[in-house]
Coordinates of C-alpha atoms in Angstrom, one line a residue:
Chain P
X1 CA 0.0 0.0 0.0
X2 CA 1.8 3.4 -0.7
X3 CA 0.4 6.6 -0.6
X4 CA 1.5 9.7 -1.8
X5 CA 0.9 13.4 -0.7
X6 CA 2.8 15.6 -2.2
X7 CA 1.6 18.1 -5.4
X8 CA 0.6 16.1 -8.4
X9 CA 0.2 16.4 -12.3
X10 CA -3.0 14.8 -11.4
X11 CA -5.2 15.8 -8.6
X12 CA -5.7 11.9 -8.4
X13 CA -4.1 8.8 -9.3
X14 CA -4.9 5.4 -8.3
X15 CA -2.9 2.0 -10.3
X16 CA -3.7 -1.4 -9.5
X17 CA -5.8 -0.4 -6.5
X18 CA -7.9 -2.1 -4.7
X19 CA -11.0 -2.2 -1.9
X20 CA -11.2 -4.4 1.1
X21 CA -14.5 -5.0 2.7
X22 CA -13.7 -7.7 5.8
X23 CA -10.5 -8.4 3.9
X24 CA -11.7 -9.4 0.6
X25 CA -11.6 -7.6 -2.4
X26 CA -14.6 -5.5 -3.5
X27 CA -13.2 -3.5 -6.0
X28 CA -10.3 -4.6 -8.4
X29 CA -7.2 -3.8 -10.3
X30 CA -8.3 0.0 -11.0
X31 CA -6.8 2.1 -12.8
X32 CA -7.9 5.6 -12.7
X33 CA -6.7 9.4 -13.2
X34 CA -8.8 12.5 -12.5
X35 CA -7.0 15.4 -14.1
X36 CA -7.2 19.2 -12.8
X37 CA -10.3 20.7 -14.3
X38 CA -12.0 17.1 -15.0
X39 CA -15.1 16.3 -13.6
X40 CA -15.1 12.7 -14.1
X41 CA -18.4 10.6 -13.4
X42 CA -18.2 7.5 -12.1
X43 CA -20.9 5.5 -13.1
X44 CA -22.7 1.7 -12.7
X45 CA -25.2 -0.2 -11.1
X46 CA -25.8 -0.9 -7.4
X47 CA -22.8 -3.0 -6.0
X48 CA -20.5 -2.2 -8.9
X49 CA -18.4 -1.2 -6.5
X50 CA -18.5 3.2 -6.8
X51 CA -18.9 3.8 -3.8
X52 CA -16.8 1.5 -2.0
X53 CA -13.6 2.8 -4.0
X54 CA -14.8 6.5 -2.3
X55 CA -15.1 5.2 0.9
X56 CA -11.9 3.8 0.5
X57 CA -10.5 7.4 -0.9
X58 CA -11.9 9.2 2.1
X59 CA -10.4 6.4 4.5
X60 CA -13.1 4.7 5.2
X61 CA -12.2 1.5 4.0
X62 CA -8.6 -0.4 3.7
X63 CA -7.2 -0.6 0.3
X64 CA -4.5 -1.6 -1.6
X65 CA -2.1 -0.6 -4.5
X66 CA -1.1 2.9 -5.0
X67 CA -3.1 5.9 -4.6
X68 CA -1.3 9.4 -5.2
X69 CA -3.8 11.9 -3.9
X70 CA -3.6 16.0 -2.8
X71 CA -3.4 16.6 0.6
X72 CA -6.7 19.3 0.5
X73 CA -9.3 16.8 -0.5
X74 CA -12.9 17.9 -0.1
X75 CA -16.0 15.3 -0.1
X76 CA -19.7 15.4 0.0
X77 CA -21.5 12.7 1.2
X78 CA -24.1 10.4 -0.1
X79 CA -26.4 11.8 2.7
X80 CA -25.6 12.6 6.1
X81 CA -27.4 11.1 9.0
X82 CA -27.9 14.2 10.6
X83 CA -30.8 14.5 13.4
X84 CA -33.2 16.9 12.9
X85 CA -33.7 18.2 16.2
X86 CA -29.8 19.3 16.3
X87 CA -29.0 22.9 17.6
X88 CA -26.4 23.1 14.8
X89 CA -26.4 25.9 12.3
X90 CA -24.9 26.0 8.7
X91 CA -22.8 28.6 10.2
X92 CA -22.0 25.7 13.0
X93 CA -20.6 23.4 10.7
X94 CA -18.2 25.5 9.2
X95 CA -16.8 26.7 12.5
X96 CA -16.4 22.5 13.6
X97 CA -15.0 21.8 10.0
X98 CA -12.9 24.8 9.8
X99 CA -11.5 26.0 13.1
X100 CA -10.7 24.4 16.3
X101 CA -11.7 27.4 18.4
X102 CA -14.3 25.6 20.6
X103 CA -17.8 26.6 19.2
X104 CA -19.4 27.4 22.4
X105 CA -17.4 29.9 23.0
X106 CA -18.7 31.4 19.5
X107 CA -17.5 31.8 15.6
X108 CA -14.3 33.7 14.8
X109 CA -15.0 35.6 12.6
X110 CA -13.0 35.2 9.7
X111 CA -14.9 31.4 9.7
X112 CA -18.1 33.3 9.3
X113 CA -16.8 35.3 6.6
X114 CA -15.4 31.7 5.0
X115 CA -18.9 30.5 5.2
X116 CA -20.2 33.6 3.5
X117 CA -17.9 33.3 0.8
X118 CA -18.1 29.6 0.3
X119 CA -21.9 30.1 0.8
X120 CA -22.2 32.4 -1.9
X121 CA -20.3 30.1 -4.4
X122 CA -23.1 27.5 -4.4
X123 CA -26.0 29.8 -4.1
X124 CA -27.0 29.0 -0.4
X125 CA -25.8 32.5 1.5
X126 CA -29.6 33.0 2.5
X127 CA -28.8 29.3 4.9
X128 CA -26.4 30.4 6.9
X129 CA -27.8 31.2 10.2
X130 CA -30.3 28.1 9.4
X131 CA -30.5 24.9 11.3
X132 CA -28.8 22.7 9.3
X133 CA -31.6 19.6 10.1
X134 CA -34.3 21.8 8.7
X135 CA -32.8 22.4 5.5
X136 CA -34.2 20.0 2.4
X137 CA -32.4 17.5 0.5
X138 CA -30.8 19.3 -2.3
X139 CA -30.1 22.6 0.3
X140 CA -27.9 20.1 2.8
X141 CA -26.3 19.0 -0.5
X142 CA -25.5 22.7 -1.4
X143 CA -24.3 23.4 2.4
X144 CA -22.4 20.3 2.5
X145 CA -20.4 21.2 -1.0
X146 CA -19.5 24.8 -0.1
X147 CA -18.5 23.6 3.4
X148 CA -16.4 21.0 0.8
X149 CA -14.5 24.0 -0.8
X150 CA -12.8 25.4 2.4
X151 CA -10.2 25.6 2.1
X152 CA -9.8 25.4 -1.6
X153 CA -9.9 21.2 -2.2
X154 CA -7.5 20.0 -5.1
X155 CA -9.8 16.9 -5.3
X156 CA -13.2 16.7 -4.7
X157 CA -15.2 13.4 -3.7
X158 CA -19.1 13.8 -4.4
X159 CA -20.9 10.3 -3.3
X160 CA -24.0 10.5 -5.5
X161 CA -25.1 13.9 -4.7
X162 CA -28.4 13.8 -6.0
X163 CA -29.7 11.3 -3.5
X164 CA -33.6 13.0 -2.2
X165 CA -32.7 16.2 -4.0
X166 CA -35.9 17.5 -5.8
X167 CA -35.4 18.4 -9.7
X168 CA -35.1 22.1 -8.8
X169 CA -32.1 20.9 -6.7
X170 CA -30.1 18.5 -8.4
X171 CA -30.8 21.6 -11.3
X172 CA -28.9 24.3 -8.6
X173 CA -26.5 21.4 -7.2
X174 CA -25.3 21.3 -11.0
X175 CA -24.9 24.7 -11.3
X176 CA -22.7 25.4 -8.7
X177 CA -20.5 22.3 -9.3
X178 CA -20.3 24.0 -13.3
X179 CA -19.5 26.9 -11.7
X180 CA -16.7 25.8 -9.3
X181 CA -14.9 23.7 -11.9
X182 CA -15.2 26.8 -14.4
X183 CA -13.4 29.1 -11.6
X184 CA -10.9 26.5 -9.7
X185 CA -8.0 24.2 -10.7
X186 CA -9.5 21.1 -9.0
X187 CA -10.4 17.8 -10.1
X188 CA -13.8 16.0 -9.3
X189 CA -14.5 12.9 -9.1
X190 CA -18.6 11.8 -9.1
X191 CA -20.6 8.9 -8.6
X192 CA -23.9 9.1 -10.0
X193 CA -26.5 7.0 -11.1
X194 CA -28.4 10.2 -12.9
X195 CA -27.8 10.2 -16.5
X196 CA -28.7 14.4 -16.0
X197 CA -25.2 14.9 -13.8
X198 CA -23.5 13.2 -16.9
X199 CA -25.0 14.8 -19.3
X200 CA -24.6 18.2 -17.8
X201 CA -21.3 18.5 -15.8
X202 CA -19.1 15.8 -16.1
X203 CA -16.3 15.8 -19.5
X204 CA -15.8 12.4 -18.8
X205 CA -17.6 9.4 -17.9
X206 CA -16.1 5.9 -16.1
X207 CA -18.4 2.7 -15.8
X208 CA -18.0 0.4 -13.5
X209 CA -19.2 -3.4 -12.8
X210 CA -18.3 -6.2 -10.7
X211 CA -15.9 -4.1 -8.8
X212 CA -13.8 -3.4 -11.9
X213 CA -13.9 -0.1 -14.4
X214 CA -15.3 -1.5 -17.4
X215 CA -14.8 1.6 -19.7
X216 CA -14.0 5.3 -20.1
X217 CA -15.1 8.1 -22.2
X218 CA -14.1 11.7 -23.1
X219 CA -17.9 13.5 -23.2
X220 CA -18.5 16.2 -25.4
Chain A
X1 CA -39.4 27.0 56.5
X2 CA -37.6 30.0 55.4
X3 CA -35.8 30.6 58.5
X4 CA -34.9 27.3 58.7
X5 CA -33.3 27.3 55.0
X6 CA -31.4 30.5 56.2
X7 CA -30.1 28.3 59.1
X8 CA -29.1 25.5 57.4
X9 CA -27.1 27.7 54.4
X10 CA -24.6 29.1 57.1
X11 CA -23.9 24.9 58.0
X12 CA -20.0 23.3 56.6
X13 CA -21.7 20.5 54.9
X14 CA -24.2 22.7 53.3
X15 CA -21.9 24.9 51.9
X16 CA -19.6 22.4 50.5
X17 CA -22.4 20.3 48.9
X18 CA -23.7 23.6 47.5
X19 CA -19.9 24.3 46.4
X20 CA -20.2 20.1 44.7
X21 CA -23.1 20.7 43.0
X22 CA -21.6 24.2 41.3
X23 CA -18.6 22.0 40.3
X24 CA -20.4 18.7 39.1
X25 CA -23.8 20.4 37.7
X26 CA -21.8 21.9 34.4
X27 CA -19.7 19.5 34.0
X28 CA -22.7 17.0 33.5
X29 CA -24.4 19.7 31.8
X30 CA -21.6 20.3 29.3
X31 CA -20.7 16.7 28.8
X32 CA -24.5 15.9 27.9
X33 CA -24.6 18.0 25.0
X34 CA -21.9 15.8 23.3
X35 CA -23.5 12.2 24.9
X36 CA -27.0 13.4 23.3
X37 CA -25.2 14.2 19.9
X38 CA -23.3 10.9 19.4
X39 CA -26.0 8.8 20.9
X40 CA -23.7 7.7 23.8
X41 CA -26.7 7.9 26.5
X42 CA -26.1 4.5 27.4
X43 CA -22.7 4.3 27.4
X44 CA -22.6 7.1 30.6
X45 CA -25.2 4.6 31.8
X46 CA -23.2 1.7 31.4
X47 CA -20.0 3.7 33.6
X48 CA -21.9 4.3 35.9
X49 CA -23.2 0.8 36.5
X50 CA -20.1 -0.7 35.7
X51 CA -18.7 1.4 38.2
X52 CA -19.9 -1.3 40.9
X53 CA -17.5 -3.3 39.6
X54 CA -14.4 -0.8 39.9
X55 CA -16.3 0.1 43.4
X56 CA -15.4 -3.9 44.2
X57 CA -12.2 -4.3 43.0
X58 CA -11.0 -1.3 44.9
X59 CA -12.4 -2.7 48.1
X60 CA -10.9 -6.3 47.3
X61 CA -7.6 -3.8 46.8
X62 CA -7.8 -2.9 50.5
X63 CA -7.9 1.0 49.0
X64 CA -9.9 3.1 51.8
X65 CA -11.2 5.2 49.2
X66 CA -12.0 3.1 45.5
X67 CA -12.2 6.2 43.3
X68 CA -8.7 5.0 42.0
X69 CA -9.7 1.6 41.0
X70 CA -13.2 3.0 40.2
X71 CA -12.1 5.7 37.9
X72 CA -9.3 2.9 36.0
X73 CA -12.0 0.4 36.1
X74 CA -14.4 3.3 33.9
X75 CA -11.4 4.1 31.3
X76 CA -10.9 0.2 30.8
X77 CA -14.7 0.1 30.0
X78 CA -14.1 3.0 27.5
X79 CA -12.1 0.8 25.8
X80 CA -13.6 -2.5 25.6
X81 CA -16.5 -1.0 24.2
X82 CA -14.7 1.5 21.7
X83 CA -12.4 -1.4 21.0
X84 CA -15.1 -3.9 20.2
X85 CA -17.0 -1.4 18.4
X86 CA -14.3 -1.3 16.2
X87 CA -11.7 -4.7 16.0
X88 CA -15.3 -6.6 16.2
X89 CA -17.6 -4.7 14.3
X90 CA -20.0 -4.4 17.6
X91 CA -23.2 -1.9 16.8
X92 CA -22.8 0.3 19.8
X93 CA -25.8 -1.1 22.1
X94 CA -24.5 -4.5 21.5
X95 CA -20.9 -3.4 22.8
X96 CA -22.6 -1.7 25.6
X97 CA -25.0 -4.2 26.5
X98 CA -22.4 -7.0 26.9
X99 CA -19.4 -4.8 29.1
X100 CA -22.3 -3.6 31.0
X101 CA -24.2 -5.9 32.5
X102 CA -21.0 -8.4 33.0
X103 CA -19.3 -5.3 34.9
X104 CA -22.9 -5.0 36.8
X105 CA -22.6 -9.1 37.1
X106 CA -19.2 -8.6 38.5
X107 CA -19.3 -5.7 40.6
X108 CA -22.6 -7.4 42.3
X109 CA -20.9 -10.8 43.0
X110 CA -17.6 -9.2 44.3
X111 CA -19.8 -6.7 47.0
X112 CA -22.1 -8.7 47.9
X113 CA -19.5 -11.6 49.5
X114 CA -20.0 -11.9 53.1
X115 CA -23.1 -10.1 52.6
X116 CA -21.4 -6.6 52.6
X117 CA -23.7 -5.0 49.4
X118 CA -25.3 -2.8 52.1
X119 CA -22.3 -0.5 53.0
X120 CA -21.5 0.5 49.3
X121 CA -25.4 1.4 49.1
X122 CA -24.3 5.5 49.0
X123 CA -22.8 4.9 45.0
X124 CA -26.4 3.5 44.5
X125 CA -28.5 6.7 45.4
X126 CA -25.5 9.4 45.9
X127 CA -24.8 11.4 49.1
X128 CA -23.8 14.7 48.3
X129 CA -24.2 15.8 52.2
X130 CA -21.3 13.8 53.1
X131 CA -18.7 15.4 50.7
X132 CA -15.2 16.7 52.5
X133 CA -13.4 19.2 51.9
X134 CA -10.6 16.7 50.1
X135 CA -13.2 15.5 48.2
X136 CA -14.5 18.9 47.0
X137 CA -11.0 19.5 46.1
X138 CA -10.4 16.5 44.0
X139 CA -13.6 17.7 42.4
X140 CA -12.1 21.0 41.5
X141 CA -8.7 19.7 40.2
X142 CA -11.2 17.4 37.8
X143 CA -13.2 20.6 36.8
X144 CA -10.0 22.4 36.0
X145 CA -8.1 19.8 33.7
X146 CA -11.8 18.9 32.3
X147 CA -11.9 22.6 30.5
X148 CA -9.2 22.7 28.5
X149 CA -9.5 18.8 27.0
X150 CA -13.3 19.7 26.5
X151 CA -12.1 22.9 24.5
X152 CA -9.3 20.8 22.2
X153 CA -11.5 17.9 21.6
X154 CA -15.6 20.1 21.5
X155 CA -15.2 20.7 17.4
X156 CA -13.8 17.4 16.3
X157 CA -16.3 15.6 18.8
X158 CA -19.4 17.0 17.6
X159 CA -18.1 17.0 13.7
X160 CA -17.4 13.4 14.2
X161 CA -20.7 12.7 15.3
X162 CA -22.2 14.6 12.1
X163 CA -20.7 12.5 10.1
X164 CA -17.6 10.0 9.9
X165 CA -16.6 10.5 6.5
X166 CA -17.1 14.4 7.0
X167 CA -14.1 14.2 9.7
X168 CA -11.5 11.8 8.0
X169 CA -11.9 14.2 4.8
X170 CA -11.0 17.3 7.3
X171 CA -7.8 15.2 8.5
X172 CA -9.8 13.5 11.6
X173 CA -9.3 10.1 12.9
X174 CA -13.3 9.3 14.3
X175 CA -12.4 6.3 16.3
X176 CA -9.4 8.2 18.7
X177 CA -12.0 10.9 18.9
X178 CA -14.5 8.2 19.8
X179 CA -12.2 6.5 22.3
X180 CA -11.2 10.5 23.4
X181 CA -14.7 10.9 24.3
X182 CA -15.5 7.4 26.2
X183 CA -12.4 7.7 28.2
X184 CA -13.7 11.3 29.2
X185 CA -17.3 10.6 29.9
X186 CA -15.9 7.6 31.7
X187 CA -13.7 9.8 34.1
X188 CA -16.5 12.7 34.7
X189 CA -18.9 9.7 35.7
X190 CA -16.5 8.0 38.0
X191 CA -15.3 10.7 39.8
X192 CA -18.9 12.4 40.1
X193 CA -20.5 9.1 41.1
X194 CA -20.3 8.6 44.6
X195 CA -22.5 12.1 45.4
X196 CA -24.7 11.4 42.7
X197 CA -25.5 7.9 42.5
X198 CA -25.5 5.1 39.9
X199 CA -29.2 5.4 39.4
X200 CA -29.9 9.0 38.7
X201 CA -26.5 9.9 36.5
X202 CA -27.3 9.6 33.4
X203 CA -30.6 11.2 33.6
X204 CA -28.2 14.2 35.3
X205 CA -26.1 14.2 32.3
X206 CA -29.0 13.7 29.4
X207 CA -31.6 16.0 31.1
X208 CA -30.2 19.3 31.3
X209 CA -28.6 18.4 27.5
X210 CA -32.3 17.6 26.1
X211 CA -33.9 20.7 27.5
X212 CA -31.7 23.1 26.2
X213 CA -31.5 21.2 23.3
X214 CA -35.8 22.1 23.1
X215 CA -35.2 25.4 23.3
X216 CA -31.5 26.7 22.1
X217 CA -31.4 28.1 18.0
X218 CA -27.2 27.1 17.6
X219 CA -25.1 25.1 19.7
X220 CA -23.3 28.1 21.4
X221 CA -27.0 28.5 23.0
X222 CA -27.5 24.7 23.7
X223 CA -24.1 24.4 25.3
X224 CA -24.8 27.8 27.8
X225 CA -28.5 26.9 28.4
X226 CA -27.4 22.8 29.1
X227 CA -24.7 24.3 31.8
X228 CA -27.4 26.7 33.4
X229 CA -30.4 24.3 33.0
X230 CA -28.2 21.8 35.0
X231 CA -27.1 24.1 37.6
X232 CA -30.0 25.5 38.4
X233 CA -31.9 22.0 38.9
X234 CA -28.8 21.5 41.0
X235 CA -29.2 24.3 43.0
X236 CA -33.0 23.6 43.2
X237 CA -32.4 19.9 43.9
X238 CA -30.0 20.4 47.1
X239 CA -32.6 23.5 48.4
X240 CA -35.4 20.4 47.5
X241 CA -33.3 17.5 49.6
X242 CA -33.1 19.7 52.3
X243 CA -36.6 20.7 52.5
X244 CA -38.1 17.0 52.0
X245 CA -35.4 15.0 53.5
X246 CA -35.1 13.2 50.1
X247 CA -31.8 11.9 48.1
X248 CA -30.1 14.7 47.0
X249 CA -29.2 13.3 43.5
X250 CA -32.5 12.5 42.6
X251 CA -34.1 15.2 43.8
X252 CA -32.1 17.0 41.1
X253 CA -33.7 14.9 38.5
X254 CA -36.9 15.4 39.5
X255 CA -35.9 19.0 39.0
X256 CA -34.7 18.8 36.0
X257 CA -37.1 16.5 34.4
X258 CA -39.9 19.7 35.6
X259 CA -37.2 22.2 33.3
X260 CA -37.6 19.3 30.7
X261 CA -41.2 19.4 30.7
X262 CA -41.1 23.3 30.8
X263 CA -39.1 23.2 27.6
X264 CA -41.5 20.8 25.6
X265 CA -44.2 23.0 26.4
X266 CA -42.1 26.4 25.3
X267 CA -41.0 24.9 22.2
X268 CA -44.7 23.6 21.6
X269 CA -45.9 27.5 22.3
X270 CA -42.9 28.9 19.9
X271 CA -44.2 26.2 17.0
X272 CA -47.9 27.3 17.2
X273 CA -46.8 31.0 16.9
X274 CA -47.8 32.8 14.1

């Protein structure tokens, strides 16, 4: 297993690499780059395998082979588990994600001016003093990528984003993803099941099955 | 009654239990806020009733006072069930459910030898009228070194419990702050046990937590409100024991179940407004 940190031609790079789920292999022999400026989708059906290789890119699950990765990665969940009758703001989670300046004794406020910014960027300023477990589908989604892009990611994981999000949503999530790929040297890498987010954001598209990337292709 | 309250204010054991109750109330109050948020309710449960068996082992130990063997007994608990969790894949009730009741199991067999289960019946109900001064003290010096760990750890605790995969991607490892967490609940409940009482802790530390969480609008308010909601049904509940003659500790629960109640209703009245 080796693992590399350090800045890359590539904002990822993974060769031979495989996903362990109790210590067998879930995901195989991969072979993968995400470029800076790609937004590559990572397609296939359930149990291919997608997720499990993001999980294991996040840390979640062991792996094997190499994987050459930035150090700034930022990631958007599938869907949080977040309970509703939380206290914690959108303004909240920055402060825990961003700063270790205990949040009961209040936000800095160059974090709140981060969250602004970042806020902006997606569309979802009007959320920030909101209660996070109030917010709908495809707003969490918009909170959870802006609080993604502080500080500026180099890679950015998004486990199939569109999960509950209404179609006026997954419309506004698309946007802002456009929008931050337009503006940013960063590479994303997607898994989706929507045909929409392939369509509409992603310049190339990788299919997996059986644990294994079956194909790839440059999108117009 | 009132002059009688005035009387009894100006008494040593008063005072100091007044003093306890200052010290342990926010510390309860501030650790439930986290407990609520990462569903670890029964695990300051589970302390406090595996505490019997640290309680045991200390008296087997010839120790004069267990809160030694109690408190190591609490952090080894922290770990078997963080541990299991994650070397056996344990859902957290599971892991819980099995430390717990063979610590109970344990502690009960080792006290009640010779038929001496009666003399450690304080840890059961509490007995905050008995504190010393030395005991007040150690109280203090936990109060003091509690602060700062609770201000390193609060952001990565309570990001953690958001979401796992939200803190490995900001550089966080969730099972050390996991393990952080048990080890600290475990030491809060240990120390604080013997003047509250294994029965009525958790409901000390989830209580105050719940209310404020009814009625705070960011967590900077549900911290403040969980450390004032607790205090205050401290305060209350020592005023209350006095008055009645009752346990101490769980006349603070009842106290603080009536703010609980108070805060259902005042959320209810805030939904139905216009």
């Amino acid at each position: 297993m080796t693992e590399s940190v350090k800045p890359l031609p590539k904002a990822l790079s993974l060769r031979d690499f495989e996903v362990l789920l109790e210590g067998l292999p879930v995901v195989k022999g991969i072979d993968l780059d995400v470029g800076y400026g790609e937004i590559v989708a990572l397609t296939g059906p359930n149990g291919a395998g997608k997720s499990s290789l993001l999980r294991a890119l996040v840390g979640e699950l062991p792996w094997k082979g190499r994987l050459d990765k930035p150090a700034s990665l930022g990631y958007v969940p599938q869907r949080l588990a977040f309970d509703p009758a939380s206290c914690a703001t959108v303004q909240d989670l920055f402060a825990l994600g961003l700063s270790s300046w205990p949040l009961w004794l209040g936000v800095l406020p160059k974090v709140r001016e981060q969250a602004r910014a970042s806020l902006e960027r997606v569309g979802a300023l009007s959320l920030l003093d909101q209660r996070f477990g109030t917010l709908s589908g495809g707003e969490r989604q918009r909170v959870l990528l802006a609080l993604a892009l502080v500080p500026r990611p180099d890679l950015l994981l998004l486990d199939e984003p569109e999960t509950g999000i209404d179609l006026d949503g997954i419309e506004l999530f698309h946007h802002a993803v456009g929008r931050i790929c337009e503006h940013g040297r960063i590479g994303v890498l997607v898994v989706t099941h929507n045909p929409e987010t392939v369509e509409r954001i992603a310049t190339r598209q990788v299919h997996m099955e059986d644990g294994r990337l079956l194909e790839s292709a440059v999108l117009p | 009654m009132m002059a009688s309250l005035l009387e009894i204010v100006h008494y040593g054991f008063f005072l100091r239990a007044l003093l306890a109750i200052l010290l342990i109330a926010p510390l309860l109050g501030a650790l439930g806020c986290l407990v609520l948020e990462t569903r670890m309710t029964f695990f300051s449960d589970a302390v406090g009733h595996a505490g019997l068996a640290g309680i045991a082992l200390g008296t087997l130990l010839g120790m004069q006072d267990p809160l030694l063997a109690l408190v190591g007994f609490s952090i080894l608990l922290a770990f078997a069930v963080t541990g299991s969790r994650r070397q056996a894949g344990l859902s957290s009730d599971a892991a819980i459910g099995i430390f717990q009741s063979t610590a109970v199991a344990l502690g009960v067999v080792l006290l009640s030898r010779h038929g001496g289960f009666a003399r450690f019946s304080r840890y059961l109900v509490g007995d905050l009228l008995s504190i010393t001064d030395s005991e007040l003290l150690r109280l203090g010096i936990l109060a003091a070194l509690f602060l700062p760990v609770w201000a390193l750890l609060f952001n990565r605790m309570l990001l953690s419990s958001l979401g796992e995969a939200l803190a490995r991607s900001r550089g966080h490892s969730p099972w050390r702050i996991q393990l952080g967490l048990a080890v600290l609940v475990a030491v809060v409940v240990a120390v604080s046990l013997q003047w509250v009482g294994v029965l009525v802790i958790q409901a000390l530390i989830v209580l105050p937590a719940a209310t404020a969480r009814n009625l705070a609008r960011s967590v900077r308010q549900w911290f403040w409100l969980s450390i004032a909601v607790g205090t205050g049904s401290g305060i209350a509940g020592l005023f209350g024991s006095v008055i009645f003659s009752t346990a101490t500790g769980a006349t603070v629960v009842l106290f603080a179940f009536l703010a609980f109640l108070g805060s259902l209703g005042l959320k209810k009245w805030r939904s139905c407004r216009p």
